[in-house]
Tab-separated table of C-alpha atoms in Angstrom:
chain	number	residue	atom	x	y	z
O	1	MET	CA	0.000	0.000	0.000
O	2	ARG	CA	1.381	3.370	-0.936
O	3	SER	CA	1.750	6.050	1.662
O	4	THR	CA	0.112	9.414	1.234
O	5	SER	CA	3.448	11.127	0.745
O	6	GLU	CA	4.284	8.659	-1.984
O	7	GLN	CA	0.917	9.268	-3.598
O	8	ASP	CA	1.461	13.012	-3.410
O	9	ARG	CA	4.872	12.655	-5.001
O	10	GLU	CA	3.517	10.482	-7.813
O	11	PHE	CA	0.600	12.838	-8.379
O	12	SER	CA	2.806	15.927	-8.480
O	13	GLU	CA	5.196	14.303	-10.897
O	14	TYR	CA	2.339	13.259	-13.131
O	15	VAL	CA	0.812	16.741	-13.067
O	16	ARG	CA	4.182	18.336	-13.770
O	17	ARG	CA	4.485	16.271	-16.934
O	18	ARG	CA	0.906	16.608	-18.138
O	19	ARG	CA	-0.470	19.941	-16.953
O	20	THR	CA	0.566	22.023	-19.931
O	21	GLU	CA	-1.052	19.609	-22.326
O	22	LEU	CA	-4.229	19.544	-20.259
O	23	VAL	CA	-4.484	23.321	-20.170
O	24	ARG	CA	-4.007	23.419	-23.938
O	25	LEU	CA	-6.774	20.861	-24.387
O	26	ALA	CA	-9.120	22.759	-22.094
O	27	THR	CA	-8.326	26.055	-23.779
O	28	LEU	CA	-9.226	24.683	-27.197
O	29	LEU	CA	-12.463	23.292	-25.821
O	30	LEU	CA	-13.364	26.579	-24.131
O	31	SER	CA	-13.220	29.136	-26.905
O	32	GLY	CA	-9.553	29.823	-26.270
O	33	ASP	CA	-10.290	31.292	-22.854
O	34	PRO	CA	-7.234	30.542	-20.674
O	35	ASN	CA	-8.920	31.470	-17.396
O	36	ARG	CA	-11.856	29.143	-17.838
O	37	ALA	CA	-9.445	26.500	-19.084
O	38	GLU	CA	-7.370	26.814	-15.922
O	39	ASP	CA	-10.515	26.436	-13.828
O	40	ALA	CA	-11.543	23.331	-15.738
O	41	VAL	CA	-8.097	21.776	-15.361
O	42	GLN	CA	-8.122	22.466	-11.639
O	43	VAL	CA	-11.472	20.727	-11.323
O	44	ALA	CA	-10.201	17.787	-13.351
O	45	LEU	CA	-6.966	17.452	-11.378
O	46	THR	CA	-8.850	17.532	-8.096
O	47	ARG	CA	-11.026	14.683	-9.325
O	48	LEU	CA	-7.923	12.830	-10.405
O	49	TYR	CA	-6.295	13.232	-6.997
O	50	VAL	CA	-9.343	11.934	-5.178
O	51	ALA	CA	-9.542	8.925	-7.477
O	52	TRP	CA	-5.775	8.369	-7.659
O	53	PRO	CA	-5.570	5.218	-5.497
O	54	ARG	CA	-8.217	3.522	-7.610
O	55	ILE	CA	-6.809	4.341	-11.017
O	56	ARG	CA	-4.310	2.066	-12.676
O	57	PRO	CA	-1.284	3.954	-13.954
O	58	ASN	CA	-1.930	2.906	-17.546
O	59	THR	CA	-5.409	4.440	-17.477
O	60	ARG	CA	-4.521	7.760	-15.867
O	61	ASP	CA	-4.212	9.597	-19.156
O	62	ALA	CA	-7.631	8.468	-20.341
O	63	TYR	CA	-9.132	9.324	-16.955
O	64	ILE	CA	-7.745	12.842	-16.757
O	65	ARG	CA	-8.640	13.631	-20.371
O	66	ARG	CA	-12.162	12.531	-19.659
O	67	CYS	CA	-12.237	14.704	-16.546
O	68	VAL	CA	-11.040	17.694	-18.539
O	69	VAL	CA	-13.580	17.131	-21.316
O	70	ASN	CA	-16.387	16.779	-18.787
O	71	ALA	CA	-15.254	19.853	-16.868
O	72	THR	CA	-15.234	21.933	-20.019
O	73	ILE	CA	-18.665	20.689	-21.008
O	74	ASP	CA	-19.951	21.549	-17.531
O	75	ASP	CA	-18.376	24.972	-17.829
O	76	ARG	CA	-19.991	25.650	-21.167
O	77	ARG	CA	-23.353	24.521	-19.900
O	78	SER	CA	-23.131	26.896	-16.994
O	79	VAL	CA	-22.076	29.690	-19.290
O	80	PHE	CA	-24.967	28.963	-21.587
O	81	ARG	CA	-27.349	28.965	-18.666
O	82	ARG	CA	-26.050	32.249	-17.364
O	83	ARG	CA	-25.667	34.145	-20.547
O	84	GLU	CA	-27.947	32.211	-22.881
O	85	GLN	CA	-25.387	32.376	-25.600
O	86	ALA	CA	-25.430	29.858	-28.353
O	87	HIS	CA	-23.681	29.789	-31.679
O	88	ALA	CA	-25.880	28.133	-34.254
O	89	GLU	CA	-24.044	29.997	-36.958
O	90	VAL	CA	-20.464	30.872	-37.617
O	91	PRO	CA	-19.572	34.062	-35.745
O	92	ASP	CA	-19.530	37.131	-37.905
O	93	VAL	CA	-15.804	37.551	-38.035
O	94	PRO	CA	-13.926	38.895	-41.024
O	95	ALA	CA	-12.423	36.156	-43.151
O	96	ALA	CA	-9.044	37.728	-42.765
O	97	GLU	CA	-9.221	36.781	-39.100
O	98	LEU	CA	-10.264	33.250	-39.884
O	99	GLU	CA	-7.328	32.008	-41.855
O	100	VAL	CA	-7.279	28.293	-41.364
O	101	ALA	CA	-3.630	28.403	-40.431
O	102	ASP	CA	-4.283	31.106	-37.881
O	103	HIS	CA	-4.475	29.903	-34.297
O	104	ALA	CA	-7.195	32.248	-33.088
O	105	GLY	CA	-9.194	31.828	-36.281
O	106	LEU	CA	-9.195	28.080	-35.965
O	107	VAL	CA	-10.198	28.249	-32.317
O	108	THR	CA	-13.119	30.447	-33.335
O	109	LEU	CA	-14.192	27.895	-35.927
O	110	LEU	CA	-13.845	25.067	-33.414
O	111	ASP	CA	-16.107	26.957	-31.057
O	112	VAL	CA	-18.999	26.574	-33.483
O	113	LEU	CA	-18.945	22.795	-33.243
O	114	PRO	CA	-21.091	20.944	-30.697
O	115	ALA	CA	-19.155	20.164	-27.538
O	116	ARG	CA	-18.496	16.471	-28.011
O	117	MET	CA	-17.805	16.845	-31.710
O	118	ARG	CA	-15.301	19.567	-30.875
O	119	ALA	CA	-13.702	17.324	-28.265
O	120	ALA	CA	-13.416	14.473	-30.767
O	121	VAL	CA	-11.755	16.746	-33.320
O	122	VAL	CA	-9.335	18.254	-30.817
O	123	LEU	CA	-8.341	14.939	-29.275
O	124	ARG	CA	-7.880	13.274	-32.666
O	125	TYR	CA	-6.234	16.001	-34.696
O	126	VAL	CA	-4.629	18.353	-32.189
O	127	GLU	CA	-3.603	15.933	-29.474
O	128	GLY	CA	-2.934	13.214	-31.994
O	129	LEU	CA	-4.779	10.432	-30.182
O	130	ASP	CA	-5.900	7.390	-32.091
O	131	VAL	CA	-9.558	6.481	-32.315
O	132	ALA	CA	-9.419	4.036	-29.404
O	133	ASP	CA	-7.791	6.505	-27.003
O	134	THR	CA	-10.184	9.234	-28.079
O	135	ALA	CA	-13.114	6.930	-27.438
O	136	ARG	CA	-11.773	6.171	-23.950
O	137	ALA	CA	-11.359	9.866	-23.243
O	138	LEU	CA	-14.879	10.636	-24.386
O	139	GLY	CA	-16.467	7.538	-22.923
O	140	CYS	CA	-18.069	6.538	-26.204
O	141	ARG	CA	-17.704	3.963	-28.959
O	142	GLU	CA	-14.948	4.141	-31.517
O	143	GLY	CA	-17.540	4.367	-34.265
O	144	THR	CA	-18.926	7.473	-32.625
O	145	VAL	CA	-15.470	9.020	-32.561
O	146	ARG	CA	-14.982	8.300	-36.246
O	147	SER	CA	-18.295	9.842	-37.245
O	148	GLN	CA	-17.969	12.820	-34.900
O	149	SER	CA	-14.445	13.674	-35.971
O	150	ALA	CA	-15.240	13.241	-39.671
O	151	ARG	CA	-18.302	15.452	-39.420
O	152	GLY	CA	-16.349	17.951	-37.390
O	153	LEU	CA	-13.687	18.223	-40.049
O	154	GLU	CA	-16.300	18.609	-42.760
O	155	ARG	CA	-18.046	21.361	-40.851
O	156	LEU	CA	-14.804	23.176	-40.191
O	157	ARG	CA	-13.923	22.987	-43.872
O	158	ALA	CA	-17.416	24.065	-44.957
O	159	ASN	CA	-17.524	26.998	-42.572
O	160	LEU	CA	-14.135	28.172	-43.690
O	161	THR	CA	-15.143	27.915	-47.339
O	162	ARG	CA	-18.360	29.783	-46.682
O	163	LEU	CA	-16.577	32.561	-44.879
O	164	GLU	CA	-13.955	32.856	-47.554
O	165	ALA	CA	-16.642	33.035	-50.245
O	166	ALA	CA	-18.560	35.676	-48.355
O	167	HIS	CA	-15.557	37.929	-48.208
O	168	VAL	CA	-14.204	37.571	-51.722
T	1	MET	CA	-2.622	10.605	-54.705
T	2	GLU	CA	-5.172	13.369	-54.412
T	3	GLU	CA	-5.115	15.198	-51.103
T	4	SER	CA	-8.190	14.975	-48.909
T	5	PRO	CA	-10.375	18.082	-49.100
T	6	VAL	CA	-10.008	18.465	-45.343
T	7	GLN	CA	-6.271	17.808	-45.234
T	8	ASP	CA	-5.507	21.508	-44.842
T	9	VAL	CA	-7.810	21.612	-41.835
T	10	ILE	CA	-6.111	18.551	-40.342
T	11	ASP	CA	-2.703	20.127	-40.863
T	12	ALA	CA	-3.829	23.366	-39.246
T	13	LEU	CA	-5.303	21.519	-36.280
T	14	GLY	CA	-2.050	19.640	-35.818
T	15	ALA	CA	-0.213	22.948	-35.742
T	16	LEU	CA	-2.268	24.012	-32.733
T	17	ARG	CA	-0.101	21.692	-30.638
T	18	THR	CA	2.785	24.054	-31.041
T	19	THR	CA	1.137	27.431	-31.493
T	20	GLY	CA	-0.273	29.320	-28.567
T	21	ALA	CA	1.978	27.297	-26.296
T	22	GLN	CA	1.224	27.278	-22.599
T	23	PRO	CA	3.933	27.878	-20.015
T	24	ASP	CA	5.069	24.885	-18.010
T	25	ALA	CA	3.468	24.384	-14.620
T	26	GLY	CA	5.344	26.132	-11.843
T	27	THR	CA	6.117	24.799	-8.400
T	28	GLU	CA	3.461	26.962	-6.772
T	29	GLN	CA	0.867	25.766	-9.269
T	30	LEU	CA	1.716	22.136	-8.581
T	31	ALA	CA	1.526	22.734	-4.845
T	32	ALA	CA	-1.866	24.397	-5.252
T	33	ASP	CA	-3.122	21.390	-7.218
T	34	LEU	CA	-2.070	19.181	-4.345
T	35	VAL	CA	-3.752	21.375	-1.748
T	36	ARG	CA	-7.001	21.317	-3.702
T	37	GLY	CA	-6.764	17.544	-3.825
T	38	HIS	CA	-6.262	17.305	-0.076
T	39	ARG	CA	-9.212	19.584	0.580
T	40	ALA	CA	-11.419	17.563	-1.720
T	41	LEU	CA	-10.492	14.412	0.137
T	42	ASN	CA	-11.438	15.965	3.430
T	43	ARG	CA	-14.780	17.081	2.033
T	44	ARG	CA	-15.230	13.654	0.607
T	45	ARG	CA	-15.064	12.162	4.042
T	46	ARG	CA	-18.429	13.734	4.623
T	47	LEU	CA	-20.043	12.278	1.552
T	48	ARG	CA	-17.748	9.789	0.036
T	49	ILE	CA	-18.209	8.234	-3.322
T	50	VAL	CA	-16.522	4.919	-3.022
T	51	GLY	CA	-14.965	3.473	-6.108
T	52	ALA	CA	-16.133	0.855	-8.481
T	53	GLY	CA	-16.795	-2.603	-7.309
T	54	LEU	CA	-16.993	-2.046	-3.641
T	55	THR	CA	-19.430	-1.801	-0.847
T	56	ALA	CA	-22.632	-3.657	-1.114
T	57	ALA	CA	-24.955	-1.937	1.238
T	58	VAL	CA	-25.751	-4.206	4.097
T	59	ALA	CA	-29.318	-3.887	5.131
T	60	ALA	CA	-29.982	-4.298	8.771
T	61	ALA	CA	-27.133	-6.651	9.413
T	62	GLY	CA	-26.520	-5.558	12.907
T	63	LEU	CA	-26.695	-8.582	15.112
T	64	THR	CA	-25.661	-7.431	18.494
T	65	ALA	CA	-25.705	-8.523	22.037
T	66	ALA	CA	-25.765	-6.347	25.042
T	67	VAL	CA	-22.728	-7.065	27.118
T	68	SER	CA	-21.413	-3.883	28.515
T	69	GLY	CA	-22.028	-0.825	30.485
T	70	PRO	CA	-22.797	2.675	29.424
T	71	PHE	CA	-20.977	3.869	26.363
T	72	GLY	CA	-19.527	6.718	28.240
T	73	GLY	CA	-19.243	5.010	31.559
T	74	SER	CA	-16.713	2.682	33.080
T	75	ALA	CA	-14.739	0.787	30.550
T	76	PRO	CA	-15.943	-2.644	29.624
T	77	SER	CA	-13.474	-4.903	27.971
T	78	VAL	CA	-14.059	-4.779	24.266
T	79	ALA	CA	-12.606	-8.250	24.114
T	80	ALA	CA	-15.397	-9.491	26.294
T	81	PRO	CA	-16.866	-12.727	25.013
T	82	ARG	CA	-20.053	-12.338	23.089
T	83	THR	CA	-22.143	-14.315	25.394
T	84	SER	CA	-25.189	-12.717	26.773
T	85	ALA	CA	-28.457	-12.072	25.089
T	86	VAL	CA	-27.412	-12.523	21.514
T	87	ARG	CA	-30.142	-11.334	19.236
T	88	ALA	CA	-30.499	-13.192	16.007
T	89	SER	CA	-32.706	-10.730	14.282
T	90	SER	CA	-32.078	-8.799	11.157
T	91	ALA	CA	-33.820	-5.875	12.721
T	92	PRO	CA	-31.786	-3.420	14.707
T	93	VAL	CA	-31.320	-4.323	18.291
T	94	THR	CA	-33.542	-2.418	20.616
T	95	GLY	CA	-31.356	-1.516	23.466
T	96	THR	CA	-31.939	0.507	26.523
T	97	PRO	CA	-34.469	3.189	25.772
T	98	ARG	CA	-32.845	6.402	24.975
T	99	THR	CA	-33.084	9.011	27.589
T	100	GLY	CA	-33.810	12.614	27.008
T	101	SER	CA	-34.819	12.202	23.430
T	102	PRO	CA	-38.116	11.291	21.876
T	103	GLN	CA	-38.390	8.251	19.647
T	104	THR	CA	-39.751	10.435	16.934
T	105	GLY	CA	-36.829	12.790	17.024
T	106	SER	CA	-34.123	12.875	14.440
T	107	PRO	CA	-31.415	10.266	14.690
T	108	GLN	CA	-29.047	13.015	15.621
T	109	SER	CA	-31.047	14.117	18.590
T	110	SER	CA	-31.561	10.570	19.709
T	111	VAL	CA	-27.984	9.998	20.751
T	112	ALA	CA	-27.839	11.181	24.297
T	113	ALA	CA	-24.417	11.295	25.800
T	114	GLY	CA	-23.950	8.823	28.592
T	115	SER	CA	-27.155	6.961	27.874
T	116	LEU	CA	-26.007	4.652	25.160
T	117	GLN	CA	-24.753	1.194	25.746
T	118	LEU	CA	-22.185	-0.631	23.771
T	119	ALA	CA	-23.326	-3.978	22.522
T	120	ALA	CA	-21.192	-6.742	21.136
T	121	TYR	CA	-21.414	-6.752	17.396
T	122	THR	CA	-22.010	-10.233	16.071
T	123	GLY	CA	-23.125	-9.433	12.549
T	124	ALA	CA	-21.086	-9.654	9.384
T	125	GLN	CA	-17.575	-8.428	9.925
T	126	PRO	CA	-16.161	-6.141	7.279
T	127	ALA	CA	-13.464	-7.839	5.246
T	128	GLY	CA	-10.980	-5.160	6.146
T	129	PHE	CA	-11.849	-4.469	9.763
T	130	LYS	CA	-12.889	-6.082	12.990
T	131	VAL	CA	-15.598	-4.323	14.924
T	132	ALA	CA	-16.305	-5.694	18.369
T	133	THR	CA	-19.009	-3.370	19.612
T	134	LEU	CA	-21.691	-1.024	18.432
T	135	PRO	CA	-24.056	1.305	20.219
T	136	LYS	CA	-27.165	-0.669	21.025
T	137	GLY	CA	-29.885	-0.504	18.427
T	138	TRP	CA	-27.741	0.897	15.665
T	139	LYS	CA	-27.968	-0.500	12.165
T	140	VAL	CA	-25.085	-1.419	9.906
T	141	ARG	CA	-25.266	0.377	6.601
T	142	SER	CA	-22.101	-0.792	4.888
T	143	VAL	CA	-19.538	-3.537	5.333
T	144	SER	CA	-16.612	-3.873	2.965
T	145	GLN	CA	-12.857	-3.930	2.677
T	146	TYR	CA	-13.033	-0.167	2.506
T	147	ASP	CA	-15.313	0.796	5.300
T	148	PHE	CA	-17.770	-0.071	8.012
T	149	VAL	CA	-20.661	2.308	8.572
T	150	ALA	CA	-23.317	2.122	11.270
T	151	VAL	CA	-26.173	4.543	11.860
T	152	PRO	CA	-28.517	5.277	14.777
T	153	PRO	CA	-32.027	3.864	14.787
T	154	GLY	CA	-34.456	5.915	12.783
T	155	THR	CA	-31.874	7.119	10.340
T	156	PRO	CA	-33.518	7.365	6.926
T	157	GLU	CA	-32.126	5.393	4.027
T	158	ARG	CA	-30.168	7.419	1.554
T	159	THR	CA	-30.473	6.995	-2.161
T	160	MET	CA	-26.963	7.194	-3.497
T	161	PRO	CA	-25.282	6.512	-6.811
T	162	GLN	CA	-24.084	2.978	-7.315
T	163	GLY	CA	-21.069	2.236	-5.188
T	164	ALA	CA	-21.635	5.234	-2.961
T	165	VAL	CA	-21.983	5.229	0.799
T	166	TYR	CA	-23.443	8.134	2.718
T	167	LEU	CA	-21.315	8.863	5.759
T	168	ALA	CA	-22.687	12.069	7.194
T	169	ASP	CA	-25.168	10.489	9.573
T	170	GLY	CA	-23.315	7.605	11.201
T	171	ILE	CA	-20.065	6.247	12.538
T	172	ALA	CA	-17.697	5.334	9.731
T	173	VAL	CA	-14.585	3.197	10.063
T	174	SER	CA	-11.973	3.214	7.316
T	175	LEU	CA	-8.252	3.462	6.807
T	176	GLN	CA	-6.818	6.921	7.084
T	177	GLY	CA	-5.787	6.916	3.441
T	178	ALA	CA	-4.929	10.419	2.363
T	179	SER	CA	-7.047	12.160	4.980
T	180	ARG	CA	-5.211	14.569	7.227
T	181	PHE	CA	-6.203	16.937	9.969
T	182	SER	CA	-6.033	20.546	8.947
T	183	ALA	CA	-2.876	22.372	9.901
T	184	GLY	CA	-3.294	24.058	13.237
T	185	GLU	CA	-6.144	21.839	14.327
T	186	SER	CA	-6.132	21.239	18.061
T	187	LEU	CA	-5.726	17.502	18.570
T	188	LYS	CA	-6.235	15.437	21.669
T	189	LYS	CA	-3.980	12.463	22.297
T	190	VAL	CA	-5.907	9.384	23.328
T	191	SER	CA	-5.003	5.781	23.994
T	192	VAL	CA	-6.569	3.038	21.910
T	193	ARG	CA	-5.500	-0.405	23.090
T	194	GLY	CA	-2.228	0.981	24.298
T	195	ARG	CA	-1.469	2.903	21.119
T	196	THR	CA	-1.603	6.638	20.873
T	197	GLY	CA	-4.244	8.069	18.614
T	198	GLN	CA	-5.300	11.584	17.743
T	199	LEU	CA	-8.786	12.972	18.121
T	200	GLY	CA	-9.927	16.242	16.585
T	201	PHE	CA	-12.324	18.012	14.303
T	202	THR	CA	-12.396	17.802	10.530
T	203	GLY	CA	-11.567	20.956	8.663
T	204	ASP	CA	-15.225	21.908	8.302
T	205	LYS	CA	-15.898	21.163	12.008
T	206	GLN	CA	-18.799	18.957	10.990
T	207	ALA	CA	-17.303	15.745	12.287
T	208	LYS	CA	-14.639	14.375	14.582
T	209	TRP	CA	-11.920	12.031	13.501
T	210	LEU	CA	-10.097	9.575	15.672
T	211	ILE	CA	-7.002	8.306	13.901
T	212	PHE	CA	-4.988	5.552	15.517
T	213	PRO	CA	-2.516	2.849	14.499
T	214	SER	CA	-3.794	-0.675	14.167
T	215	GLU	CA	-1.947	-3.898	14.865
T	216	GLU	CA	-1.346	-4.426	11.153
T	217	GLY	CA	0.470	-1.154	10.903
T	218	GLN	CA	-2.265	0.732	9.078
T	219	LYS	CA	-3.849	3.801	10.534
T	220	VAL	CA	-7.555	3.519	11.182
T	221	LEU	CA	-9.856	6.510	10.911
T	222	ILE	CA	-13.147	6.665	12.758
T	223	GLN	CA	-15.405	9.494	11.684
T	224	VAL	CA	-18.249	10.620	13.890
T	225	PRO	CA	-20.475	13.491	12.770
T	226	VAL	CA	-20.741	16.149	15.459
T	227	GLU	CA	-24.507	16.151	15.147
T	228	LEU	CA	-24.640	12.630	16.591
T	229	GLY	CA	-23.606	14.120	19.894
T	230	LEU	CA	-21.115	11.471	20.958
T	231	THR	CA	-18.560	12.545	23.505
T	232	ASP	CA	-14.842	12.082	23.030
T	233	SER	CA	-14.939	9.358	25.649
T	234	GLN	CA	-17.643	7.504	23.763
T	235	ILE	CA	-15.740	7.739	20.520
T	236	VAL	CA	-12.595	6.368	22.148
T	237	ARG	CA	-14.540	3.568	23.765
T	238	PHE	CA	-16.007	2.557	20.429
T	239	ALA	CA	-12.511	2.657	18.931
T	240	GLN	CA	-11.275	0.205	21.536
T	241	GLY	CA	-13.209	-2.481	19.679
T	242	VAL	CA	-12.038	-1.582	16.181
T	243	SER	CA	-9.016	-2.892	14.358
T	244	ALA	CA	-7.952	-3.184	10.730
T	245	THR	CA	-7.007	-6.457	9.092
T	246	GLY	CA	-4.463	-7.026	6.381
T	247	ASP	CA	-7.311	-7.003	3.859
T	248	ALA	CA	-8.312	-3.418	4.583
T	249	LYS	CA	-8.019	-1.094	1.614
T	250	PRO	CA	-7.864	2.671	1.635
T	251	THR	CA	-10.553	4.580	-0.143
T	252	GLY	CA	-9.968	7.602	-2.283
T	253	GLY	CA	-11.034	9.743	0.611
């Protein structure tokens, strides 16, 4: 049985290695807002610490990604409840600001996607996870990941094309 | 080969890994993450969600026999043989009528200091602990490798998520795990079977913890909500009959 100090040391070492990546993931899932992303990561890490003794080392990554995704979804829900903001359409942003290669522009386009579709796209194509790991992080079937990520890419491409056409 | 129509989007997404880079976590940030974890564990002691695959709720498993004196009175031997008046009923034992509290009162108000009696516990032993006595009439809510929880008579059942055990209304026995007293908490040293334990309030002052070493080397934590009204003496006397076995497992909390 591990002692608490040993658990704390393991946890801190794990967080030291993974925190930056987790904040990046949360930021992309939360409209590029670093403050809300930090909050979501803190929530996720607290859940991880509480569950630490029960989680096998080889499943920690999947667990914490899932915690981050869920925390960001919770955050967005609360934001929607408070502010009643919803983006059914692409934000009215000049095409020049939505260059596909532009970081902020791409984050804006990602923000239009439904939450779980956005998570599938980010985990697959930003974080570079395979379908199986993405499915574990999202708690869904691999087939769902494939369809969600494919549709997400198509919508990103279509929205970009539409915006470019509108500003020619 | 023709490039996928979304390949440019895939390439741009991949580039997000390196653009808008986040600074590495600092020492203070890591320490703060740890502090938040510790605080969450302490809160969790009040309403702990126990992990997968554990804790089948034990309904009315308290088979007890009255063998001893007042809970807060002169010390009976917790190793006393379970001889007298064993009750083989699945219903909670009806011990000495409570004094100073109506039967219809809340379970919390029903625990009058000095009026309770310890009774030998002869029901199912938790896989991870040995519990020799219980307050008369109390019901066992949970028995597992992770915990042992008993509640006063009249305590309502709690609907909890699967695998969860509600701890805020009864005595809970578990390993200390990662739980710690808050810094600066005033702790009382007590003796539990010749070993020194510490008794004090939880950080939120809603419960008392008695943490003491067991024969197997683990530290046992007994949590008693303040609202139950047990005295320190009563808590220590209950602890005299509690030990952890080698099969005890710490919970996340």
